[in-house]
mmCIF file of C-alpha atoms in Angstrom:
data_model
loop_
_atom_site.group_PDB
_atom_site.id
_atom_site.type_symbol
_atom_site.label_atom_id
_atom_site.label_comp_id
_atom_site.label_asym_id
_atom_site.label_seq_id
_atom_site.Cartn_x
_atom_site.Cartn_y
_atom_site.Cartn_z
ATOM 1 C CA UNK K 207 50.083 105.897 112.454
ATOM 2 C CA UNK K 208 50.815 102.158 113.641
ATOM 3 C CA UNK K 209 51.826 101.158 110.429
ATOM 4 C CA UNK K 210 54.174 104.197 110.426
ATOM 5 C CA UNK K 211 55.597 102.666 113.568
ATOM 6 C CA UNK K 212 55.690 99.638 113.070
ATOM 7 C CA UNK K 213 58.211 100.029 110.036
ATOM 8 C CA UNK K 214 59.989 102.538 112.153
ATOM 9 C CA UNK K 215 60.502 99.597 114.478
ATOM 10 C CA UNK K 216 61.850 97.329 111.696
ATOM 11 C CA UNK K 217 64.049 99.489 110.887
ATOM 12 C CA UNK K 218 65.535 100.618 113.792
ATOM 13 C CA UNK K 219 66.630 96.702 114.798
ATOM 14 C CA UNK K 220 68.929 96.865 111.866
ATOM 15 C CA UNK K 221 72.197 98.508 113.217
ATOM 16 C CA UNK K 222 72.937 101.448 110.923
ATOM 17 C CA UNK K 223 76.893 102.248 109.824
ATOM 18 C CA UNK K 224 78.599 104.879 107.628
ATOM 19 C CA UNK K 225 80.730 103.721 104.368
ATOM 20 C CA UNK K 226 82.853 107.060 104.408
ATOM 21 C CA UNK K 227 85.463 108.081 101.630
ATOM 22 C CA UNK K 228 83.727 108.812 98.530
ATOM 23 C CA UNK K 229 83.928 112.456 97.277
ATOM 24 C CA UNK K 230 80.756 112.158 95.128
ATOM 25 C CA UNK K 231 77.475 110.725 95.372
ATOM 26 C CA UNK K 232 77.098 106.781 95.139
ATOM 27 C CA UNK K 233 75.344 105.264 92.291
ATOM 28 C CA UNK K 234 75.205 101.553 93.180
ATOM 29 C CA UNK K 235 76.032 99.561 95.950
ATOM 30 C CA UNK K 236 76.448 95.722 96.705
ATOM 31 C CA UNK K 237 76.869 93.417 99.251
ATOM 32 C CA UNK K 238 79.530 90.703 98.575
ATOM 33 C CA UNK K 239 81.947 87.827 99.507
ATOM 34 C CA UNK K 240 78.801 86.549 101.552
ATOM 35 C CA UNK K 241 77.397 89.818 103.059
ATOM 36 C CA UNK K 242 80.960 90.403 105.078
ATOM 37 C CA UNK K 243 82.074 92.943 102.558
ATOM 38 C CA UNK K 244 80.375 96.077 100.313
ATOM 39 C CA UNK K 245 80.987 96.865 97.143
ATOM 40 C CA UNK K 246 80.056 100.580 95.784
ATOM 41 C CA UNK K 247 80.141 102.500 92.448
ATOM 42 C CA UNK K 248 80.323 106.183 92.741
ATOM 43 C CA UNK K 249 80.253 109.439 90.417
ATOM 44 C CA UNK K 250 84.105 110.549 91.753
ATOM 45 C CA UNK K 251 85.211 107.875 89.117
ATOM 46 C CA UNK K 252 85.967 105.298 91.919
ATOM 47 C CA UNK K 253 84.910 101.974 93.174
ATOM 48 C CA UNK K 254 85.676 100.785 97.148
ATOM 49 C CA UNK K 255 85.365 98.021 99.087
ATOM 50 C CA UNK K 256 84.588 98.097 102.850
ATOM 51 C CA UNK K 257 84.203 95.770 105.566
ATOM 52 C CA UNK K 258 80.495 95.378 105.994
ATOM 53 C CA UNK K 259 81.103 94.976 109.856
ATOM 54 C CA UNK K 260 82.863 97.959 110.703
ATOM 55 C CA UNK K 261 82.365 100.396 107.757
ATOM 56 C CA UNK K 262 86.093 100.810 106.853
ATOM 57 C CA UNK K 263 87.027 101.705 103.723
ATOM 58 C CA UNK K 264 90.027 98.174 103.216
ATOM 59 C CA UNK K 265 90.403 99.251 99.265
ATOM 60 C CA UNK K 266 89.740 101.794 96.571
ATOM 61 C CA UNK K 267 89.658 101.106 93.048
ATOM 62 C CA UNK K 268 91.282 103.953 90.577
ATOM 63 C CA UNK K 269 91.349 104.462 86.908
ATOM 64 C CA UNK K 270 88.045 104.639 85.854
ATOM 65 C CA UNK K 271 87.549 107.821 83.215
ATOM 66 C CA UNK K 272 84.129 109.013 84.242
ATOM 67 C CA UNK K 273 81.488 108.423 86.637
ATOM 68 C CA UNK K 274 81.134 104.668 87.579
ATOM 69 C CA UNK K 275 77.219 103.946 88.215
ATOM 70 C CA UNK K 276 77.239 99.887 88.347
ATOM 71 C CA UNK K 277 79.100 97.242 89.915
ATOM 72 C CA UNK K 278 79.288 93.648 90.504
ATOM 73 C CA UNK K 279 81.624 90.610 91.669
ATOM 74 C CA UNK K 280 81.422 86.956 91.557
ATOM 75 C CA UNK K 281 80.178 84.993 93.815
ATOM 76 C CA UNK K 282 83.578 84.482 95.499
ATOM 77 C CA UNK K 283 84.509 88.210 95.196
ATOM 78 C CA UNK K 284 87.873 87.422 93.764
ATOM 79 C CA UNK K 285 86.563 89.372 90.431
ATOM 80 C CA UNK K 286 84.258 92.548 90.000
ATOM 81 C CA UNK K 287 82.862 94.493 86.886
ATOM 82 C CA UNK K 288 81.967 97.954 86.688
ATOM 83 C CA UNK K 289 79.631 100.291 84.456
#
C-alpha cells in the first residue's frame, strides 16, 4: 500500500549499521555521550560500548553474574548503571 511505502521510504534514509560482538541476544540498548556512542545490555552477561558512527565495538564491560537486561549512563557518559 502507499502507506506501506511510504514508511519503507522513511526508513530506508536512515543509514543502517551492525553493532557486532555480543554472543547472546541484546536486551536493551542506548544511545549516549550525545548520540556519538551506543550503549547495550545483553543476555551473555556483558555490556559494550560502540562508536555510533562506525559500529565498532571501542569497549566491553565484564563481571556481571547473569544476564544484564538494562542499562544507562549520565548525561556525560563518564558513569553507567546496569540491571
Amino acid at each position: 500500500s502507499l502507506k506501506e511505502d511510504d514508511e519503507e521510504q522513511k526508513l530506508s534514509a536512515f543509514p543502517s549499521l551492525v553493532f557486532a560482538g555480543h554472543t547472546k541476544p541484546v536486551a536493551h540498548a542506548i544511545f549516549c555521550v550525545g548520540d556519538t556512542k551506543v550503549l547495550t545490555a545483553s543476555h551473555d552477561c556483558t555490556v559494550k560500548l560502540f562508536d555510533a558512527s562506525t559500529g565498532a565495538c571501542l569497549q566491553t564491560f565484564s563481571g556481571h553474574k547473569g544476564p544484564v537486561t538494562c542499562v544507562a549512563a549520565s548525561r556525560d557518559g563518564s558513569r553507567g548503571i546496569t540491571g
